[in-house]
Amino acid sequence: MTDRYAVIGNPIEQSKSPQIHLAFARVTGQDIDYTRVLGPLGQFAATVDAFRAAGGRGMNVTAPFKLDAYAYATDLAPSAQMAGAVNAMKFEGDRVLAENFDGVGLVRDVVHNLGRPLRGQRVLILGAGGATRGALLPILAEQPTELVIVNRTVAKAQDMVALAQQHQRSPVPVQGLAYAALAGRSFDVVFNATSASLTAELPPLPPGVFAPGALAYELAYGKGLTPFLSLAQQAGVRALADGVGMLAEQAAEAFAWWRGVRPDTAQVIRDLTVPLT
Ligand code: NDP
């Protein structure tokens, strides 16, 4: 029998998840159906209950429901606990197992797909929202020499430092700063985990933040050359990436968790890539 999966969000028509998971199913020979579910606001639990009652086996969760899914889950994996949010659920009888694969997806894209180890690198993250929170431990596990988080609202960057210090196993120096405090400092890998690019804005980065040979990684995807990537390019950065690989890798993690087989992501990434021009 065909197993049913879906992605829930509001809005949802923009989601690439059906395309990605159905492509994974084709190449791995898995018999699954994967659809979009528009969750009415305030009715997350009732909508998921109905999907489960109809035989649904698992769901991806996107905005604005990642916190609702966190509350709905019965079994939160450490990744979801750390992120404070859930992006994948698996239904087993009365149990709702919950994960957050965004952070591991990001790190896998950088280290595996882009061939850019984070070990020994000076890493800067712009933004201190959900994506940064989920990426914290996976990045620290790679043992960079230092991790700096900058945010418009500095207190949120400092909260991330406290969280990292509480959870990380082998300490890497972590700082939470204001953008202005970056003056005179440079980094080997700079992640833009702000949502500024979604409105074509640019975080107030001082010039010189990119070290020679740096990677500039925009977590948003499908936007081409965002203001952040454009700034990096003008600063001479040649290694530019957006979050399409992160999207594909977090999906592959969920697929493997559900189906026990990890799909190759290369074709999906090629299909979804929008040129960075
Ligand atoms: P949140 O809403 O949780 O956080 C947004 C962050 O952006 C906050 O730190 C906010 O700062 C900052 N910000 C917003 N506008 C500006 C601005 N104009 N200048 C400077 N900082 C700004 O978002 P998420 O963490 O969920 O998402 C962040 C990005 O990551 C988005 O672009 C999203 O599309 C992308 N993403 C990509 C994924 C992928 O698979 N590729 C998966 C998940 C996210 P403040 O706290 O001061 O308000």
Short mmCIF file of C-alpha atoms and ligand atoms in Angstrom, two decimals:
data_model
loop_
_atom_site.label_atom_id
_atom_site.label_comp_id
_atom_site.label_asym_id
_atom_site.label_seq_id
_atom_site.Cartn_x
_atom_site.Cartn_y
_atom_site.Cartn_z
CA MET A 1 0.00 0.00 0.00
CA THR A 2 1.19 3.52 -0.78
CA ASP A 3 2.39 5.34 2.36
CA ARG A 4 1.20 8.91 2.73
CA TYR A 5 3.33 11.90 3.69
CA ALA A 6 2.79 15.64 3.42
CA VAL A 7 4.16 19.07 4.22
CA ILE A 8 2.01 21.37 6.32
CA GLY A 9 2.28 25.16 6.33
CA ASN A 10 0.36 28.36 5.63
CA PRO A 11 0.85 29.43 2.89
CA ILE A 12 1.93 26.15 1.35
CA GLU A 13 1.67 26.37 -2.43
CA GLN A 14 5.30 27.62 -2.64
CA SER A 15 6.70 24.51 -0.94
CA LYS A 16 9.19 22.46 -2.95
CA SER A 17 8.88 19.49 -0.59
CA PRO A 18 6.49 17.40 -2.75
CA GLN A 19 8.77 17.77 -5.77
CA ILE A 20 11.81 16.81 -3.69
CA HIS A 21 10.31 13.84 -1.86
CA LEU A 22 8.63 12.41 -4.96
CA ALA A 23 11.97 12.63 -6.79
CA PHE A 24 13.65 10.83 -3.88
CA ALA A 25 10.91 8.17 -3.96
CA ARG A 26 11.46 7.58 -7.69
CA VAL A 27 15.21 7.09 -7.40
CA THR A 28 14.99 4.88 -4.30
CA GLY A 29 11.98 2.88 -5.52
CA GLN A 30 9.85 3.80 -2.49
CA ASP A 31 6.07 3.65 -2.87
CA ILE A 32 4.96 6.93 -1.28
CA ASP A 33 2.49 9.70 -1.88
CA TYR A 34 3.51 13.23 -0.79
CA THR A 35 1.14 16.20 -0.83
CA ARG A 36 0.78 19.77 0.46
CA VAL A 37 -1.55 20.46 3.38
CA LEU A 38 -2.72 24.02 4.00
CA GLY A 39 -3.08 24.28 7.77
CA PRO A 40 -5.68 26.85 8.83
CA LEU A 41 -4.11 29.20 11.40
CA GLY A 42 -4.89 28.07 14.94
CA GLN A 43 -5.88 24.58 13.75
CA PHE A 44 -2.55 22.81 13.47
CA ALA A 45 -3.41 19.96 15.84
CA ALA A 46 -6.83 19.27 14.31
CA THR A 47 -5.37 19.29 10.79
CA VAL A 48 -2.58 16.88 11.71
CA ASP A 49 -5.00 14.67 13.64
CA ALA A 50 -7.11 14.36 10.49
CA PHE A 51 -4.06 13.50 8.35
CA ARG A 52 -3.03 10.80 10.83
CA ALA A 53 -6.57 9.41 11.05
CA ALA A 54 -6.53 9.06 7.25
CA GLY A 55 -3.39 6.91 7.50
CA GLY A 56 -0.65 9.57 7.16
CA ARG A 57 2.80 8.29 8.15
CA GLY A 58 4.76 11.50 8.51
CA MET A 59 4.87 15.22 7.82
CA ASN A 60 7.30 18.00 7.17
CA VAL A 61 6.45 21.22 8.92
CA THR A 62 7.06 24.71 7.60
CA ALA A 63 6.15 28.26 8.63
CA PRO A 64 4.29 29.18 10.73
CA PHE A 65 3.82 25.81 12.42
CA LYS A 66 7.29 24.72 13.62
CA LEU A 67 6.49 25.71 17.21
CA ASP A 68 3.00 24.14 17.06
CA ALA A 69 4.65 20.90 15.96
CA TYR A 70 7.05 21.17 18.88
CA ALA A 71 4.07 21.35 21.24
CA TYR A 72 2.21 18.56 19.39
CA ALA A 73 5.06 16.02 19.48
CA THR A 74 5.21 13.27 22.08
CA ASP A 75 8.90 12.41 21.52
CA LEU A 76 11.27 15.27 20.75
CA ALA A 77 14.69 14.33 19.37
CA PRO A 78 17.68 16.31 20.74
CA SER A 79 17.84 18.25 17.44
CA ALA A 80 14.27 19.46 17.94
CA GLN A 81 14.81 20.23 21.61
CA MET A 82 17.89 22.27 20.78
CA ALA A 83 16.21 24.12 17.92
CA GLY A 84 13.06 24.68 19.99
CA ALA A 85 11.17 23.81 16.81
CA VAL A 86 10.20 20.80 14.71
CA ASN A 87 10.45 20.40 10.93
CA ALA A 88 9.70 16.68 10.56
CA MET A 89 7.29 14.30 12.30
CA LYS A 90 6.84 10.54 12.15
CA PHE A 91 3.60 8.97 13.34
CA GLU A 92 3.79 5.64 15.16
CA GLY A 93 0.44 4.73 16.73
CA ASP A 94 -0.20 7.31 19.44
CA ARG A 95 3.36 8.58 19.31
CA VAL A 96 4.53 11.60 17.35
CA LEU A 97 8.30 11.46 16.91
CA ALA A 98 9.78 14.83 16.06
CA GLU A 99 13.05 16.04 14.57
CA ASN A 100 14.61 19.20 13.22
CA PHE A 101 16.90 18.47 10.29
CA ASP A 102 17.61 22.05 9.16
CA GLY A 103 20.93 22.31 11.01
CA VAL A 104 22.33 18.97 9.87
CA GLY A 105 21.11 19.77 6.37
CA LEU A 106 23.05 23.02 6.36
CA VAL A 107 26.26 21.45 7.62
CA ARG A 108 26.01 18.52 5.22
CA ASP A 109 25.57 20.90 2.30
CA VAL A 110 28.62 22.93 3.27
CA VAL A 111 30.94 20.08 4.21
CA HIS A 112 29.83 17.38 1.78
CA ASN A 113 28.34 19.14 -1.25
CA LEU A 114 30.49 22.27 -1.26
CA GLY A 115 33.56 20.40 0.02
CA ARG A 116 34.20 23.02 2.66
CA PRO A 117 35.15 21.58 6.07
CA LEU A 118 34.23 23.87 8.97
CA ARG A 119 36.91 22.44 11.20
CA GLY A 120 39.49 25.08 12.07
CA GLN A 121 37.49 27.83 10.33
CA ARG A 122 36.37 31.17 11.74
CA VAL A 123 32.61 31.10 11.32
CA LEU A 124 30.19 34.04 11.43
CA ILE A 125 26.40 33.71 11.48
CA LEU A 126 24.19 36.72 10.76
CA GLY A 127 20.84 36.46 12.54
CA ALA A 128 19.64 34.74 15.68
CA GLY A 129 16.27 33.28 14.71
CA GLY A 130 15.04 29.72 14.30
CA ALA A 131 17.49 28.73 11.57
CA THR A 132 20.51 29.86 13.62
CA ARG A 133 19.24 28.09 16.69
CA GLY A 134 18.87 24.83 14.77
CA ALA A 135 22.29 25.18 13.15
CA LEU A 136 24.23 26.00 16.33
CA LEU A 137 25.11 22.51 17.55
CA PRO A 138 25.66 20.93 14.13
CA ILE A 139 28.12 23.76 13.31
CA LEU A 140 29.89 23.54 16.67
CA ALA A 141 30.19 19.77 16.29
CA GLU A 142 32.43 20.43 13.27
CA GLN A 143 34.93 22.18 15.57
CA PRO A 144 35.42 25.59 13.99
CA THR A 145 38.07 27.73 15.73
CA GLU A 146 35.42 30.24 16.69
CA LEU A 147 31.76 31.01 16.14
CA VAL A 148 30.42 34.57 16.20
CA ILE A 149 26.69 35.29 16.02
CA VAL A 150 25.58 38.83 15.20
CA ASN A 151 22.04 40.07 15.37
CA ARG A 152 20.12 43.33 15.07
CA THR A 153 18.60 42.49 18.46
CA VAL A 154 21.86 41.72 20.28
CA ALA A 155 20.19 40.05 23.28
CA LYS A 156 19.00 37.25 20.99
CA ALA A 157 22.55 36.62 19.78
CA GLN A 158 23.67 36.43 23.40
CA ASP A 159 20.86 33.95 24.16
CA MET A 160 22.33 31.74 21.44
CA VAL A 161 25.72 31.88 23.16
CA ALA A 162 24.17 30.76 26.44
CA LEU A 163 22.41 27.93 24.64
CA ALA A 164 25.62 26.83 22.94
CA GLN A 165 27.58 26.91 26.18
CA GLN A 166 24.92 24.82 27.87
CA HIS A 167 24.89 22.08 25.22
CA GLN A 168 28.11 21.81 23.30
CA ARG A 169 30.39 18.92 24.16
CA SER A 170 33.86 20.24 23.33
CA PRO A 171 33.98 23.97 23.82
CA VAL A 172 34.52 26.24 20.85
CA PRO A 173 34.66 29.97 21.67
CA VAL A 174 31.24 31.48 20.88
CA GLN A 175 30.37 35.19 20.96
CA GLY A 176 27.11 37.08 20.48
CA LEU A 177 27.68 40.60 19.15
CA ALA A 178 26.19 43.65 17.48
CA TYR A 179 27.02 44.22 13.80
CA ALA A 180 29.15 47.24 14.69
CA ALA A 181 31.44 45.03 16.79
CA LEU A 182 32.54 43.20 13.64
CA ALA A 183 34.66 46.14 12.48
CA GLY A 184 38.21 44.96 11.85
CA ARG A 185 37.36 41.26 12.09
CA SER A 186 37.22 38.71 9.28
CA PHE A 187 35.85 35.20 8.86
CA ASP A 188 36.39 32.18 6.63
CA VAL A 189 32.71 31.21 6.42
CA VAL A 190 29.84 33.71 6.69
CA PHE A 191 26.27 32.42 6.88
CA ASN A 192 23.41 34.82 6.28
CA ALA A 193 20.69 33.32 8.49
CA THR A 194 18.67 36.53 8.65
CA SER A 195 15.40 36.81 6.78
CA ALA A 196 16.62 40.13 5.30
CA SER A 197 17.02 38.62 1.83
CA LEU A 198 13.35 37.72 1.67
CA THR A 199 12.66 41.47 1.44
CA ALA A 200 15.83 42.28 -0.54
CA GLU A 201 17.43 43.97 2.47
CA LEU A 202 21.03 43.84 3.59
CA PRO A 203 22.16 43.32 7.20
CA PRO A 204 24.54 46.14 8.23
CA LEU A 205 27.79 44.26 7.65
CA PRO A 206 31.00 46.27 7.91
CA PRO A 207 33.34 45.91 4.93
CA GLY A 208 36.23 43.50 5.32
CA VAL A 209 34.26 40.81 7.11
CA PHE A 210 35.14 38.24 4.44
CA ALA A 211 38.63 36.75 4.81
CA PRO A 212 40.56 35.89 1.62
CA GLY A 213 39.10 32.64 0.23
CA ALA A 214 35.91 32.97 2.30
CA LEU A 215 32.62 31.19 1.63
CA ALA A 216 29.48 33.38 1.70
CA TYR A 217 26.41 31.23 2.28
CA GLU A 218 22.88 32.61 2.01
CA LEU A 219 20.36 30.36 3.77
CA ALA A 220 17.46 31.68 1.70
CA TYR A 221 17.15 29.94 -1.67
CA GLY A 222 15.79 30.59 -5.12
CA LYS A 223 16.45 34.35 -4.90
CA GLY A 224 19.51 34.52 -7.16
CA LEU A 225 22.16 37.06 -6.16
CA THR A 226 20.72 38.50 -2.94
CA PRO A 227 22.04 41.78 -1.47
CA PHE A 228 24.23 39.71 0.90
CA LEU A 229 25.71 37.58 -1.89
CA SER A 230 26.15 40.67 -4.02
CA LEU A 231 28.07 42.40 -1.19
CA ALA A 232 30.26 39.32 -0.82
CA GLN A 233 30.91 39.21 -4.56
CA GLN A 234 31.87 42.89 -4.58
CA ALA A 235 34.24 42.17 -1.69
CA GLY A 236 35.99 39.61 -3.92
CA VAL A 237 34.39 36.44 -2.53
CA ARG A 238 34.30 33.73 -5.20
CA ALA A 239 32.67 30.94 -3.19
CA LEU A 240 28.97 31.89 -3.09
CA ALA A 241 26.10 29.56 -2.22
CA ASP A 242 22.44 29.74 -1.37
CA GLY A 243 20.28 27.43 0.75
CA VAL A 244 19.03 25.12 -1.99
CA GLY A 245 21.45 22.40 -0.89
CA MET A 246 20.39 22.86 2.74
CA LEU A 247 16.77 22.42 1.65
CA ALA A 248 17.56 19.23 -0.25
CA GLU A 249 19.75 17.81 2.52
CA GLN A 250 17.23 18.36 5.31
CA ALA A 251 14.65 16.65 3.08
CA ALA A 252 17.01 13.72 2.50
CA GLU A 253 17.49 13.37 6.26
CA ALA A 254 13.71 13.23 6.77
CA PHE A 255 13.30 10.77 3.91
CA ALA A 256 15.97 8.49 5.37
CA TRP A 257 14.36 8.71 8.81
CA TRP A 258 10.97 7.74 7.39
CA ARG A 259 12.00 5.18 4.78
CA GLY A 260 15.36 3.79 5.97
CA VAL A 261 17.13 4.70 2.73
CA ARG A 262 19.08 7.91 2.09
CA PRO A 263 18.57 9.36 -1.38
CA ASP A 264 21.29 11.11 -3.32
CA THR A 265 20.51 14.83 -3.50
CA ALA A 266 22.60 15.91 -6.51
CA GLN A 267 19.82 15.77 -9.13
CA VAL A 268 17.29 17.53 -6.89
CA ILE A 269 19.79 20.30 -6.18
CA ARG A 270 20.47 20.70 -9.91
CA ASP A 271 16.72 20.83 -10.66
CA LEU A 272 16.01 23.49 -8.02
CA THR A 273 19.08 25.66 -8.47
CA VAL A 274 18.47 29.25 -9.49
CA PRO A 275 21.70 30.81 -10.86
CA LEU A 276 23.38 33.29 -8.50
CA THR A 277 23.35 36.17 -10.96
P1 NDP B 1 13.41 34.06 11.92
O1 NDP B 1 12.23 34.88 11.61
O2 NDP B 1 13.35 33.06 13.02
O3 NDP B 1 14.66 35.03 12.23
C1 NDP B 1 14.93 36.11 11.40
C2 NDP B 1 16.26 36.75 11.75
O4 NDP B 1 16.59 37.70 10.74
C3 NDP B 1 16.29 37.47 13.09
O5 NDP B 1 17.54 37.27 13.69
C4 NDP B 1 16.11 38.95 12.65
O6 NDP B 1 16.71 39.86 13.55
C5 NDP B 1 16.90 38.95 11.37
N1 NDP B 1 16.51 40.01 10.42
C6 NDP B 1 15.34 40.15 9.77
N2 NDP B 1 15.38 41.21 8.95
C7 NDP B 1 16.62 41.78 9.09
C8 NDP B 1 17.28 42.90 8.53
N3 NDP B 1 16.66 43.67 7.62
N4 NDP B 1 18.55 43.16 8.90
C9 NDP B 1 19.18 42.37 9.80
N5 NDP B 1 18.61 41.30 10.39
C10 NDP B 1 17.34 41.00 10.04
O7 NDP B 1 13.83 33.36 10.53
P2 NDP B 1 14.49 31.90 10.32
O8 NDP B 1 15.64 31.79 11.24
O9 NDP B 1 13.45 30.88 10.31
O10 NDP B 1 15.00 32.02 8.79
C11 NDP B 1 16.14 32.78 8.47
C12 NDP B 1 16.51 32.57 7.01
O11 NDP B 1 16.87 31.20 6.79
C13 NDP B 1 15.39 32.89 6.01
O12 NDP B 1 15.95 33.51 4.87
C14 NDP B 1 14.87 31.51 5.63
O13 NDP B 1 14.31 31.49 4.33
C15 NDP B 1 16.16 30.69 5.67
N6 NDP B 1 15.92 29.26 5.88
C16 NDP B 1 16.36 28.39 4.90
C17 NDP B 1 16.16 27.04 5.03
C18 NDP B 1 16.64 26.13 3.95
O14 NDP B 1 16.30 24.94 3.95
N7 NDP B 1 17.46 26.61 3.01
C19 NDP B 1 15.50 26.46 6.21
C20 NDP B 1 15.13 27.44 7.21
C21 NDP B 1 15.33 28.79 7.03
P3 NDP B 1 15.94 40.38 14.88
O15 NDP B 1 16.03 39.25 15.87
O16 NDP B 1 16.70 41.56 15.31
O17 NDP B 1 14.52 40.66 14.46
#
